[in-house]
Amino acid sequence: MLLKDKLAAQIPGLREDISNFIKAHGDKEISKVTVAQAYGGMRGVKGMVCDTSEVPPDKGLIIRELPIGDIAEKLPEEIFFLLCTGELPNKAELADLQKEFAARCEVPAYVWKVLEAMPKDSHPMAMLDTAILVMEKESKFRAGYDKGMKKTEYWEPMLEDSLDILAKLPNIAAGMYRMRFNKGPRIAPKKDLDWGANYAHMLGLADPKGTLADLMRLYLTLHSDHEGGNVSAHACHCVASALSDAYYAVSAGLNGLAGPLHGLANQECLAWVLETHKKFGGVPSDEDLRKFAWDTLKSGKVIPGYGHAVLRITDPRFTAFLAFGKKHMSDDPIFTIVRKVFEIVPGVLTEQGKAKDPWPNVDAGSGALLYHYGMTEFPYYTVLFSVSRAMGMCSQMVVSRAMGYPIERPKSLPTKVIKKMVGA
Ligand code: NMX
Ligand code: MLT
């Protein structure tokens, strides 16, 4: 496998580089922690390493030094290769990775049985995370660990498990969509389609203009990674650091993505947009929208899709979705509301003065695009995010195992000790 060959060639040099770096500079300080940060979700504390991507507050997502806006049209498979190795694949490497995905995409029959046995009103995220967890018995990492493999070999079965999970995810996610929302029998994958096009095909949505595969590729590329400290990446990394295998760790990470302050915001955001459409009988006026936004804030709720823990600009991923919408659905009323919200809400949040970032994040526009293609089942939206984000989580785990990073275990303190430390 060419991806594995490339990693095998890179890893010894990377290990040596990090080991020398720690030896030479290990005692230097890169961050301080204030009392407010300890109580405030560790915002801004630089205490983790993530080499797959970085999110500078004034630039947004950069994958291995390539800004997301410059690579938004790449295939998601190319992005996975980039995340893992730091290089975009050449033609042969891409074809080889796609061959791996095609060869591994079959979903074990027991997964469908477990999903069918779940309550009919289960949240699609609970179904997805269960499907991944129930496949844990397939883990090549655990099998290798049980046989006593060497620490330097850990990354290899981690990559194998990652590819197995990623190859199956679109099939599981599409099959689940059809099962959960009574769309008819599952649609078999087509082995000659790329990862995103196959997912679009298996969902079985009407696609008269033949552009759904383009949206799906864009969607999967834009959501792929967002450095190491977001809830899902951090949860996944922490679980995997105990040498739990990729099935445990990805499932854990996605359980975090299912929260409304994280990935579930895309479902909440479209619901908010549709509520304005219903309440005002169409596209609301600027004044109606401003008032609606204020009413949301006054009722103690957040405006979903706006604000960010790190970003301080309009999320370039939102910008890329907006460009897709302008090209393919500029007269769609729901998309028109999304554009209007972008004109009004940053001003409202700025006036309120609480949110540090009044700008849209990735979740502010993605749902309206899916809605346009007839995917009206909001609870499913975070599943799409998950299929994509699994690439970031898996690549981060492969790198962590390759570098031999230790179990994550920061120190916590009781309030009385912190008070004593600062003389309060
Ligand atoms: N609407 C209303 N209030 C907000 C918003 C918003 N969109 N964003 C931040 N605030 C509030 C926040 O709740 C906090 O209030 P309080 O002091 O009463 O607790 C205050 O502003 C300061 O928060 P920040 O430091 O700006 O934001 P923080 O880093 O804590 O949280 C988010 C970041 C993303 C959780 C927050 O902006 C938010 O809740 N946004 C809406 C939900 C959302 O869109 N989440 C998706 C994030 C992207 N993703 O896909 O994961
Ligand atoms: C993400 O893509 O993970 C979100 O924007 C949240 C984050 O980075 O904190």
Tab-separated table of C-alpha atoms and ligand atoms in Angstrom:
chain	number	residue	atom	x	y	z
A	1	MET	CA	0.000	0.000	0.000
A	2	LEU	CA	1.593	3.288	-1.117
A	3	LEU	CA	0.284	5.357	1.837
A	4	LYS	CA	1.835	2.874	4.258
A	5	ASP	CA	5.097	2.822	2.289
A	6	LYS	CA	5.303	6.610	2.410
A	7	LEU	CA	4.658	6.682	6.160
A	8	ALA	CA	7.178	3.905	6.735
A	9	ALA	CA	9.779	5.995	4.917
A	10	GLN	CA	8.941	9.182	6.854
A	11	ILE	CA	8.487	7.885	10.394
A	12	PRO	CA	12.093	7.094	11.461
A	13	GLY	CA	13.213	10.640	10.507
A	14	LEU	CA	10.233	12.230	12.257
A	15	ARG	CA	10.867	10.230	15.430
A	16	GLU	CA	14.491	11.269	15.473
A	17	ASP	CA	13.589	14.901	14.847
A	18	ILE	CA	11.073	15.025	17.724
A	19	SER	CA	13.351	13.159	20.080
A	20	ASN	CA	16.249	15.565	19.348
A	21	PHE	CA	13.902	18.546	19.639
A	22	ILE	CA	12.687	17.442	23.088
A	23	LYS	CA	16.246	16.753	24.207
A	24	ALA	CA	17.428	20.203	23.105
A	25	HIS	CA	14.412	22.325	24.067
A	26	GLY	CA	12.265	20.204	26.395
A	27	ASP	CA	12.494	22.614	29.335
A	28	LYS	CA	11.435	25.735	27.412
A	29	GLU	CA	8.036	27.287	28.119
A	30	ILE	CA	5.367	27.602	25.383
A	31	SER	CA	2.333	28.523	27.494
A	32	LYS	CA	1.177	29.764	30.883
A	33	VAL	CA	-2.113	28.842	32.548
A	34	THR	CA	-4.194	31.414	34.397
A	35	VAL	CA	-6.932	30.700	36.922
A	36	ALA	CA	-9.504	31.897	34.368
A	37	GLN	CA	-8.191	29.425	31.794
A	38	ALA	CA	-8.293	26.518	34.250
A	39	TYR	CA	-11.975	27.268	34.898
A	40	GLY	CA	-12.664	28.343	31.304
A	41	GLY	CA	-12.285	25.169	29.297
A	42	MET	CA	-8.501	25.654	28.959
A	43	ARG	CA	-9.140	28.153	26.162
A	44	GLY	CA	-5.837	29.277	24.631
A	45	VAL	CA	-3.677	26.943	26.731
A	46	LYS	CA	-0.997	25.542	24.420
A	47	GLY	CA	-0.470	22.097	25.882
A	48	MET	CA	-1.109	19.658	23.036
A	49	VAL	CA	0.670	18.707	19.837
A	50	CYS	CA	-1.151	18.192	16.548
A	51	ASP	CA	0.775	18.007	13.290
A	52	THR	CA	-2.088	17.237	10.877
A	53	SER	CA	-3.591	20.732	10.895
A	54	GLU	CA	-3.570	24.106	12.612
A	55	VAL	CA	-6.239	26.796	13.156
A	56	PRO	CA	-4.692	30.272	13.504
A	57	PRO	CA	-7.478	32.540	14.849
A	58	ASP	CA	-6.993	35.043	12.011
A	59	LYS	CA	-6.703	32.536	9.158
A	60	GLY	CA	-8.759	29.435	9.882
A	61	LEU	CA	-7.992	25.861	8.988
A	62	ILE	CA	-4.590	25.085	7.503
A	63	ILE	CA	-3.949	21.440	6.682
A	64	ARG	CA	-0.239	20.691	6.680
A	65	GLU	CA	0.529	24.293	5.610
A	66	LEU	CA	-2.175	24.414	2.906
A	67	PRO	CA	-5.062	26.823	3.687
A	68	ILE	CA	-8.414	25.061	3.365
A	69	GLY	CA	-9.622	27.659	0.833
A	70	ASP	CA	-6.836	26.562	-1.538
A	71	ILE	CA	-7.593	22.840	-1.319
A	72	ALA	CA	-11.390	22.870	-0.941
A	73	GLU	CA	-11.790	21.232	-4.339
A	74	LYS	CA	-9.506	18.315	-3.627
A	75	LEU	CA	-11.030	14.874	-3.126
A	76	PRO	CA	-11.475	13.881	0.531
A	77	GLU	CA	-9.199	10.876	-0.091
A	78	GLU	CA	-6.463	13.305	-1.160
A	79	ILE	CA	-7.020	15.234	2.061
A	80	PHE	CA	-6.657	12.062	4.129
A	81	PHE	CA	-3.340	11.309	2.440
A	82	LEU	CA	-2.263	14.906	3.071
A	83	LEU	CA	-3.303	14.749	6.728
A	84	CYS	CA	-1.300	11.564	7.284
A	85	THR	CA	1.849	12.351	5.326
A	86	GLY	CA	2.027	16.125	4.839
A	87	GLU	CA	1.904	15.669	1.057
A	88	LEU	CA	-0.887	15.493	-1.485
A	89	PRO	CA	-0.875	12.117	-3.238
A	90	ASN	CA	0.285	11.723	-6.804
A	91	LYS	CA	-2.009	9.936	-9.271
A	92	ALA	CA	-0.733	6.459	-8.416
A	93	GLU	CA	-0.919	7.076	-4.651
A	94	LEU	CA	-4.491	8.365	-4.934
A	95	ALA	CA	-5.592	5.407	-7.068
A	96	ASP	CA	-3.939	3.032	-4.593
A	97	LEU	CA	-5.727	4.615	-1.608
A	98	GLN	CA	-9.051	4.490	-3.448
A	99	LYS	CA	-8.396	0.805	-4.191
A	100	GLU	CA	-7.829	0.219	-0.449
A	101	PHE	CA	-11.110	1.941	0.414
A	102	ALA	CA	-13.005	-0.087	-2.193
A	103	ALA	CA	-11.495	-3.362	-0.971
A	104	ARG	CA	-12.405	-2.672	2.676
A	105	CYS	CA	-15.870	-1.143	2.305
A	106	GLU	CA	-18.046	-4.172	3.078
A	107	VAL	CA	-19.952	-3.737	6.363
A	108	PRO	CA	-20.232	-6.873	8.565
A	109	ALA	CA	-23.820	-8.188	8.638
A	110	TYR	CA	-23.954	-8.005	12.456
A	111	VAL	CA	-23.686	-4.186	12.269
A	112	TRP	CA	-27.016	-3.980	10.446
A	113	LYS	CA	-28.600	-6.391	12.923
A	114	VAL	CA	-27.477	-4.248	15.863
A	115	LEU	CA	-28.730	-1.060	14.185
A	116	GLU	CA	-32.052	-2.693	13.318
A	117	ALA	CA	-32.471	-3.703	16.973
A	118	MET	CA	-32.051	-0.124	18.222
A	119	PRO	CA	-35.187	1.865	19.122
A	120	LYS	CA	-36.677	3.444	15.998
A	121	ASP	CA	-36.339	6.939	17.432
A	122	SER	CA	-32.616	6.577	18.288
A	123	HIS	CA	-30.565	9.606	17.330
A	124	PRO	CA	-28.560	8.898	14.152
A	125	MET	CA	-25.366	9.876	16.019
A	126	ALA	CA	-26.062	7.229	18.683
A	127	MET	CA	-26.595	4.718	15.871
A	128	LEU	CA	-23.375	5.674	14.082
A	129	ASP	CA	-21.267	5.526	17.229
A	130	THR	CA	-22.797	2.167	18.164
A	131	ALA	CA	-22.045	0.803	14.683
A	132	ILE	CA	-18.386	1.768	15.016
A	133	LEU	CA	-18.074	0.405	18.544
A	134	VAL	CA	-19.720	-2.903	17.726
A	135	MET	CA	-17.016	-3.512	15.082
A	136	GLU	CA	-14.272	-3.283	17.737
A	137	LYS	CA	-13.747	-7.024	17.569
A	138	GLU	CA	-12.282	-6.482	14.073
A	139	SER	CA	-9.443	-4.342	15.457
A	140	LYS	CA	-6.037	-5.302	14.068
A	141	PHE	CA	-4.384	-3.054	16.653
A	142	ARG	CA	-5.909	-4.981	19.532
A	143	ALA	CA	-5.044	-8.313	17.900
A	144	GLY	CA	-1.432	-7.155	17.438
A	145	TYR	CA	-1.225	-5.770	20.963
A	146	ASP	CA	-2.538	-9.023	22.427
A	147	LYS	CA	0.202	-10.879	20.531
A	148	GLY	CA	2.837	-8.546	22.000
A	149	MET	CA	3.765	-6.357	19.017
A	150	LYS	CA	6.563	-3.839	19.559
A	151	LYS	CA	5.792	-0.216	20.373
A	152	THR	CA	7.493	0.944	17.161
A	153	GLU	CA	5.005	-1.138	15.177
A	154	TYR	CA	1.843	0.318	16.774
A	155	TRP	CA	1.163	2.757	13.947
A	156	GLU	CA	0.796	0.023	11.332
A	157	PRO	CA	-2.329	-1.713	12.688
A	158	MET	CA	-3.592	1.756	13.717
A	159	LEU	CA	-3.446	2.701	10.031
A	160	GLU	CA	-5.091	-0.603	9.072
A	161	ASP	CA	-7.945	-0.028	11.539
A	162	SER	CA	-8.293	3.563	10.344
A	163	LEU	CA	-8.601	2.525	6.712
A	164	ASP	CA	-11.099	-0.204	7.619
A	165	ILE	CA	-13.247	2.310	9.534
A	166	LEU	CA	-13.022	5.063	6.902
A	167	ALA	CA	-13.809	2.663	4.048
A	168	LYS	CA	-16.939	1.417	5.791
A	169	LEU	CA	-18.217	4.713	7.184
A	170	PRO	CA	-20.036	6.039	4.068
A	171	ASN	CA	-21.753	2.652	3.651
A	172	ILE	CA	-22.809	2.532	7.294
A	173	ALA	CA	-23.898	6.175	7.278
A	174	ALA	CA	-25.875	5.885	4.034
A	175	GLY	CA	-27.462	2.556	5.020
A	176	MET	CA	-28.422	4.051	8.379
A	177	TYR	CA	-29.991	7.061	6.673
A	178	ARG	CA	-32.187	4.813	4.554
A	179	MET	CA	-33.118	2.597	7.518
A	180	ARG	CA	-33.748	5.347	10.065
A	181	PHE	CA	-35.802	7.554	7.745
A	182	ASN	CA	-37.701	4.815	5.855
A	183	LYS	CA	-36.082	5.502	2.500
A	184	GLY	CA	-36.218	1.880	1.302
A	185	PRO	CA	-33.553	-0.813	1.057
A	186	ARG	CA	-29.838	-0.059	1.255
A	187	ILE	CA	-28.127	0.894	-1.998
A	188	ALA	CA	-24.990	-1.093	-2.844
A	189	PRO	CA	-21.753	0.881	-3.305
A	190	LYS	CA	-20.252	1.263	-6.764
A	191	LYS	CA	-16.617	0.296	-6.578
A	192	ASP	CA	-15.557	2.615	-9.412
A	193	LEU	CA	-16.812	5.796	-7.672
A	194	ASP	CA	-14.667	7.956	-5.415
A	195	TRP	CA	-15.380	8.047	-1.669
A	196	GLY	CA	-17.631	11.147	-1.709
A	197	ALA	CA	-19.478	10.257	-4.910
A	198	ASN	CA	-20.148	6.787	-3.552
A	199	TYR	CA	-21.609	8.224	-0.360
A	200	ALA	CA	-23.874	10.486	-2.441
A	201	HIS	CA	-24.892	7.496	-4.576
A	202	MET	CA	-25.724	5.284	-1.571
A	203	LEU	CA	-27.870	7.962	0.095
A	204	GLY	CA	-30.229	7.718	-2.890
A	205	LEU	CA	-31.368	11.357	-2.878
A	206	ALA	CA	-32.916	12.844	-6.017
A	207	ASP	CA	-30.170	14.654	-7.906
A	208	PRO	CA	-31.646	16.076	-11.108
A	209	LYS	CA	-28.717	18.429	-11.762
A	210	GLY	CA	-26.091	15.769	-11.008
A	211	THR	CA	-24.249	17.991	-8.503
A	212	LEU	CA	-24.851	16.143	-5.224
A	213	ALA	CA	-21.529	14.294	-5.485
A	214	ASP	CA	-19.772	17.677	-5.753
A	215	LEU	CA	-21.452	18.876	-2.559
A	216	MET	CA	-20.614	15.644	-0.790
A	217	ARG	CA	-16.923	15.825	-1.767
A	218	LEU	CA	-16.775	19.454	-0.643
A	219	TYR	CA	-18.587	18.614	2.602
A	220	LEU	CA	-16.205	15.728	3.378
A	221	THR	CA	-13.123	17.796	2.558
A	222	LEU	CA	-14.123	20.876	4.563
A	223	HIS	CA	-15.007	19.016	7.777
A	224	SER	CA	-12.000	16.676	7.765
A	225	ASP	CA	-9.890	18.111	10.597
A	226	HIS	CA	-9.628	21.182	12.845
A	227	GLU	CA	-6.401	20.761	14.823
A	228	GLY	CA	-6.207	18.786	18.083
A	229	GLY	CA	-8.079	20.687	20.787
A	230	ASN	CA	-11.690	20.591	19.565
A	231	VAL	CA	-13.900	18.280	21.628
A	232	SER	CA	-14.019	15.338	19.210
A	233	ALA	CA	-10.328	15.355	18.270
A	234	HIS	CA	-9.300	15.807	21.879
A	235	ALA	CA	-11.632	13.056	23.159
A	236	CYS	CA	-10.437	10.669	20.457
A	237	HIS	CA	-6.782	11.454	21.143
A	238	CYS	CA	-7.204	11.031	24.890
A	239	VAL	CA	-8.932	7.649	24.559
A	240	ALA	CA	-6.392	6.396	22.007
A	241	SER	CA	-3.535	7.521	24.245
A	242	ALA	CA	-4.508	4.737	26.660
A	243	LEU	CA	-3.809	2.406	23.690
A	244	SER	CA	-7.497	1.822	23.200
A	245	ASP	CA	-7.898	0.940	19.519
A	246	ALA	CA	-9.372	3.128	16.779
A	247	TYR	CA	-12.899	1.704	17.132
A	248	TYR	CA	-13.079	2.780	20.774
A	249	ALA	CA	-11.392	6.097	20.107
A	250	VAL	CA	-13.316	7.217	17.005
A	251	SER	CA	-16.602	6.255	18.610
A	252	ALA	CA	-15.629	8.280	21.706
A	253	GLY	CA	-14.645	11.296	19.607
A	254	LEU	CA	-17.901	11.221	17.687
A	255	ASN	CA	-19.870	11.079	20.933
A	256	GLY	CA	-18.384	14.536	21.554
A	257	LEU	CA	-19.204	15.727	18.046
A	258	ALA	CA	-22.846	14.892	18.867
A	259	GLY	CA	-23.027	17.831	21.288
A	260	PRO	CA	-24.971	20.978	20.266
A	261	LEU	CA	-22.005	23.247	20.990
A	262	HIS	CA	-19.877	21.160	18.627
A	263	GLY	CA	-20.998	19.214	15.515
A	264	LEU	CA	-24.708	19.107	16.327
A	265	ALA	CA	-24.822	22.878	15.775
A	266	ASN	CA	-25.388	22.225	12.046
A	267	GLN	CA	-28.730	20.552	12.821
A	268	GLU	CA	-29.649	23.337	15.258
A	269	CYS	CA	-28.604	26.030	12.828
A	270	LEU	CA	-30.854	24.883	10.002
A	271	ALA	CA	-33.732	24.493	12.473
A	272	TRP	CA	-33.184	28.141	13.486
A	273	VAL	CA	-33.157	29.300	9.861
A	274	LEU	CA	-36.320	27.325	9.053
A	275	GLU	CA	-38.029	28.757	12.121
A	276	THR	CA	-37.486	32.276	10.764
A	277	HIS	CA	-38.849	31.159	7.387
A	278	LYS	CA	-41.978	29.742	9.042
A	279	LYS	CA	-42.501	32.615	11.445
A	280	PHE	CA	-42.204	35.346	8.807
A	281	GLY	CA	-43.861	33.397	5.970
A	282	GLY	CA	-40.756	33.462	3.739
A	283	VAL	CA	-37.434	35.293	3.713
A	284	PRO	CA	-37.598	37.680	6.712
A	285	SER	CA	-36.786	41.382	6.420
A	286	ASP	CA	-33.535	42.613	7.978
A	287	GLU	CA	-35.490	44.095	10.867
A	288	ASP	CA	-37.461	40.876	11.525
A	289	LEU	CA	-34.267	38.862	11.465
A	290	ARG	CA	-32.465	41.251	13.821
A	291	LYS	CA	-35.370	41.034	16.270
A	292	PHE	CA	-35.517	37.248	15.994
A	293	ALA	CA	-31.779	37.033	16.744
A	294	TRP	CA	-32.209	39.283	19.789
A	295	ASP	CA	-35.182	37.201	20.984
A	296	THR	CA	-33.000	34.079	20.759
A	297	LEU	CA	-30.279	35.722	22.838
A	298	LYS	CA	-32.741	37.119	25.369
A	299	SER	CA	-34.256	33.659	25.864
A	300	GLY	CA	-30.787	32.516	27.003
A	301	LYS	CA	-29.986	30.471	23.907
A	302	VAL	CA	-26.970	30.697	21.601
A	303	ILE	CA	-27.293	31.487	17.916
A	304	PRO	CA	-26.140	28.227	16.378
A	305	GLY	CA	-23.477	28.383	13.681
A	306	TYR	CA	-21.941	31.575	15.083
A	307	GLY	CA	-18.971	32.022	17.382
A	308	HIS	CA	-15.889	29.919	17.846
A	309	ALA	CA	-13.485	28.934	20.607
A	310	VAL	CA	-10.435	29.713	18.462
A	311	LEU	CA	-11.425	31.569	15.277
A	312	ARG	CA	-11.807	35.334	15.209
A	313	ILE	CA	-12.821	35.669	11.542
A	314	THR	CA	-15.482	34.251	9.233
A	315	ASP	CA	-14.645	30.562	9.039
A	316	PRO	CA	-13.108	29.889	5.593
A	317	ARG	CA	-15.092	26.635	5.530
A	318	PHE	CA	-18.305	28.710	5.738
A	319	THR	CA	-16.966	30.897	2.909
A	320	ALA	CA	-16.422	27.801	0.749
A	321	PHE	CA	-19.982	26.564	1.414
A	322	LEU	CA	-21.346	30.021	0.660
A	323	ALA	CA	-19.547	30.012	-2.706
A	324	PHE	CA	-21.047	26.593	-3.520
A	325	GLY	CA	-24.522	27.844	-2.607
A	326	LYS	CA	-24.158	31.004	-4.686
A	327	LYS	CA	-23.168	28.879	-7.673
A	328	HIS	CA	-25.799	26.160	-7.364
A	329	MET	CA	-28.839	27.566	-5.515
A	330	SER	CA	-28.665	31.356	-5.418
A	331	ASP	CA	-32.472	31.714	-5.571
A	332	ASP	CA	-33.292	29.070	-2.936
A	333	PRO	CA	-35.189	30.883	-0.118
A	334	ILE	CA	-33.533	28.901	2.694
A	335	PHE	CA	-30.069	29.627	1.302
A	336	THR	CA	-31.126	33.274	0.897
A	337	ILE	CA	-31.920	33.369	4.637
A	338	VAL	CA	-28.470	31.912	5.422
A	339	ARG	CA	-26.902	34.783	3.461
A	340	LYS	CA	-29.090	37.315	5.245
A	341	VAL	CA	-28.253	35.836	8.655
A	342	PHE	CA	-24.583	36.349	7.758
A	343	GLU	CA	-25.344	40.041	7.118
A	344	ILE	CA	-27.308	40.558	10.354
A	345	VAL	CA	-26.138	38.214	13.122
A	346	PRO	CA	-22.477	39.315	13.458
A	347	GLY	CA	-23.747	42.849	14.175
A	348	VAL	CA	-26.217	41.585	16.789
A	349	LEU	CA	-23.602	39.452	18.539
A	350	THR	CA	-21.130	42.350	18.465
A	351	GLU	CA	-23.740	44.672	19.974
A	352	GLN	CA	-24.511	42.127	22.686
A	353	GLY	CA	-20.781	41.983	23.373
A	354	LYS	CA	-20.521	38.512	24.877
A	355	ALA	CA	-19.287	36.244	22.092
A	356	LYS	CA	-15.571	36.718	21.416
A	357	ASP	CA	-16.135	35.722	17.804
A	358	PRO	CA	-19.340	37.065	16.223
A	359	TRP	CA	-18.639	35.412	12.846
A	360	PRO	CA	-20.116	32.275	11.262
A	361	ASN	CA	-18.410	28.900	11.769
A	362	VAL	CA	-18.595	25.839	9.519
A	363	ASP	CA	-22.093	24.910	10.734
A	364	ALA	CA	-23.799	28.143	9.694
A	365	GLY	CA	-24.423	27.209	6.084
A	366	SER	CA	-23.881	23.501	5.519
A	367	GLY	CA	-27.405	22.412	6.529
A	368	ALA	CA	-29.125	24.727	4.028
A	369	LEU	CA	-27.152	23.115	1.196
A	370	LEU	CA	-28.167	19.613	2.269
A	371	TYR	CA	-31.772	20.778	2.639
A	372	HIS	CA	-31.704	22.046	-0.944
A	373	TYR	CA	-30.854	18.513	-2.103
A	374	GLY	CA	-33.865	17.099	-0.281
A	375	MET	CA	-32.069	15.903	2.832
A	376	THR	CA	-34.580	17.364	5.261
A	377	GLU	CA	-33.834	15.102	8.227
A	378	PHE	CA	-31.727	17.444	10.424
A	379	PRO	CA	-30.778	14.859	13.048
A	380	TYR	CA	-28.760	13.189	10.303
A	381	TYR	CA	-26.567	16.191	9.523
A	382	THR	CA	-23.952	15.527	12.191
A	383	VAL	CA	-23.494	12.028	10.756
A	384	LEU	CA	-22.158	13.625	7.570
A	385	PHE	CA	-19.809	15.765	9.661
A	386	SER	CA	-18.702	12.567	11.430
A	387	VAL	CA	-17.868	10.644	8.259
A	388	SER	CA	-15.562	13.484	7.329
A	389	ARG	CA	-14.100	14.194	10.784
A	390	ALA	CA	-13.156	10.525	11.185
A	391	MET	CA	-10.361	11.302	8.684
A	392	GLY	CA	-8.878	13.909	11.014
A	393	MET	CA	-9.223	11.732	14.082
A	394	CYS	CA	-7.704	8.686	12.364
A	395	SER	CA	-4.779	10.597	10.871
A	396	GLN	CA	-4.041	12.180	14.259
A	397	MET	CA	-4.049	8.717	15.897
A	398	VAL	CA	-1.743	7.235	13.265
A	399	VAL	CA	0.719	10.085	13.829
A	400	SER	CA	0.467	9.758	17.620
A	401	ARG	CA	1.161	6.014	17.542
A	402	ALA	CA	3.988	6.521	15.043
A	403	MET	CA	5.609	9.091	17.332
A	404	GLY	CA	5.020	6.935	20.416
A	405	TYR	CA	3.227	9.725	22.296
A	406	PRO	CA	2.382	8.711	25.883
A	407	ILE	CA	-0.899	8.356	27.731
A	408	GLU	CA	-2.524	11.790	28.178
A	409	ARG	CA	-2.819	12.725	31.808
A	410	PRO	CA	-2.832	16.446	32.701
A	411	LYS	CA	-2.886	17.433	36.365
A	412	SER	CA	-6.111	18.652	37.931
A	413	LEU	CA	-6.396	20.523	41.235
A	414	PRO	CA	-9.208	21.096	43.737
A	415	THR	CA	-10.513	24.690	44.004
A	416	LYS	CA	-9.135	25.045	47.534
A	417	VAL	CA	-5.618	24.240	46.286
A	418	ILE	CA	-5.876	26.708	43.388
A	419	LYS	CA	-7.081	29.387	45.823
A	420	LYS	CA	-4.120	28.703	48.071
A	421	MET	CA	-1.691	28.815	45.129
A	422	VAL	CA	-2.804	32.318	44.146
A	423	GLY	CA	-3.225	33.609	47.675
A	424	ALA	CA	-7.012	34.015	47.465
B	1	NMX	N1	-24.720	32.990	20.451
B	1	NMX	C1	-24.907	33.517	21.688
B	1	NMX	N2	-23.966	33.593	22.625
B	1	NMX	C2	-22.742	33.164	22.278
B	1	NMX	C3	-22.448	32.650	21.003
B	1	NMX	C4	-23.512	32.564	20.078
B	1	NMX	N3	-23.339	32.031	18.868
B	1	NMX	N4	-21.140	32.303	20.964
B	1	NMX	C5	-20.632	32.587	22.195
B	1	NMX	N5	-21.608	33.097	22.983
B	1	NMX	C6	-21.525	33.434	24.392
B	1	NMX	C7	-21.123	32.210	25.191
B	1	NMX	O1	-22.234	31.351	25.416
B	1	NMX	C8	-20.550	32.838	26.434
B	1	NMX	O2	-21.640	33.247	27.240
B	1	NMX	P1	-21.574	33.114	28.862
B	1	NMX	O3	-20.473	34.028	29.262
B	1	NMX	O4	-22.926	33.557	29.289
B	1	NMX	O5	-21.281	31.677	29.155
B	1	NMX	C9	-19.864	34.077	25.881
B	1	NMX	O6	-20.471	34.345	24.616
B	1	NMX	C10	-18.378	33.912	25.683
B	1	NMX	O7	-18.161	32.754	24.887
B	1	NMX	P2	-16.908	32.671	23.894
B	1	NMX	O8	-15.672	32.700	24.716
B	1	NMX	O9	-17.030	33.637	22.789
B	1	NMX	O10	-17.131	31.227	23.219
B	1	NMX	P3	-16.625	29.804	23.726
B	1	NMX	O11	-15.213	29.629	23.297
B	1	NMX	O12	-16.905	29.578	25.164
B	1	NMX	O13	-17.575	28.820	22.901
B	1	NMX	C11	-18.775	28.083	20.987
B	1	NMX	C12	-17.440	28.605	21.508
B	1	NMX	C13	-18.591	27.630	19.550
B	1	NMX	C14	-19.181	26.863	21.816
B	1	NMX	C15	-19.830	29.224	21.087
B	1	NMX	O14	-19.453	30.289	20.233
B	1	NMX	C16	-21.232	28.758	20.723
B	1	NMX	O15	-21.922	28.238	21.610
B	1	NMX	N6	-21.664	28.925	19.434
B	1	NMX	C17	-22.947	28.424	19.004
B	1	NMX	C18	-22.886	26.922	18.801
B	1	NMX	C19	-22.066	26.571	17.583
B	1	NMX	O16	-22.207	27.149	16.516
B	1	NMX	N7	-21.196	25.548	17.745
B	1	NMX	C20	-20.434	25.004	16.600
B	1	NMX	C21	-18.929	25.244	16.682
B	1	NMX	C22	-18.282	24.679	15.450
B	1	NMX	N8	-18.333	23.224	15.409
B	1	NMX	O17	-18.718	22.676	14.415
B	1	NMX	O18	-17.999	22.534	16.349
B	2	MLT	C1	-14.466	21.969	14.518
B	2	MLT	O1	-14.465	21.929	13.279
B	2	MLT	O2	-14.040	21.042	15.211
B	2	MLT	C2	-15.120	23.139	15.157
B	2	MLT	O3	-14.973	24.294	14.398
B	2	MLT	C3	-14.858	23.293	16.622
B	2	MLT	C4	-13.467	23.662	17.055
B	2	MLT	O4	-12.533	23.711	16.284
B	2	MLT	O5	-13.356	23.963	18.264
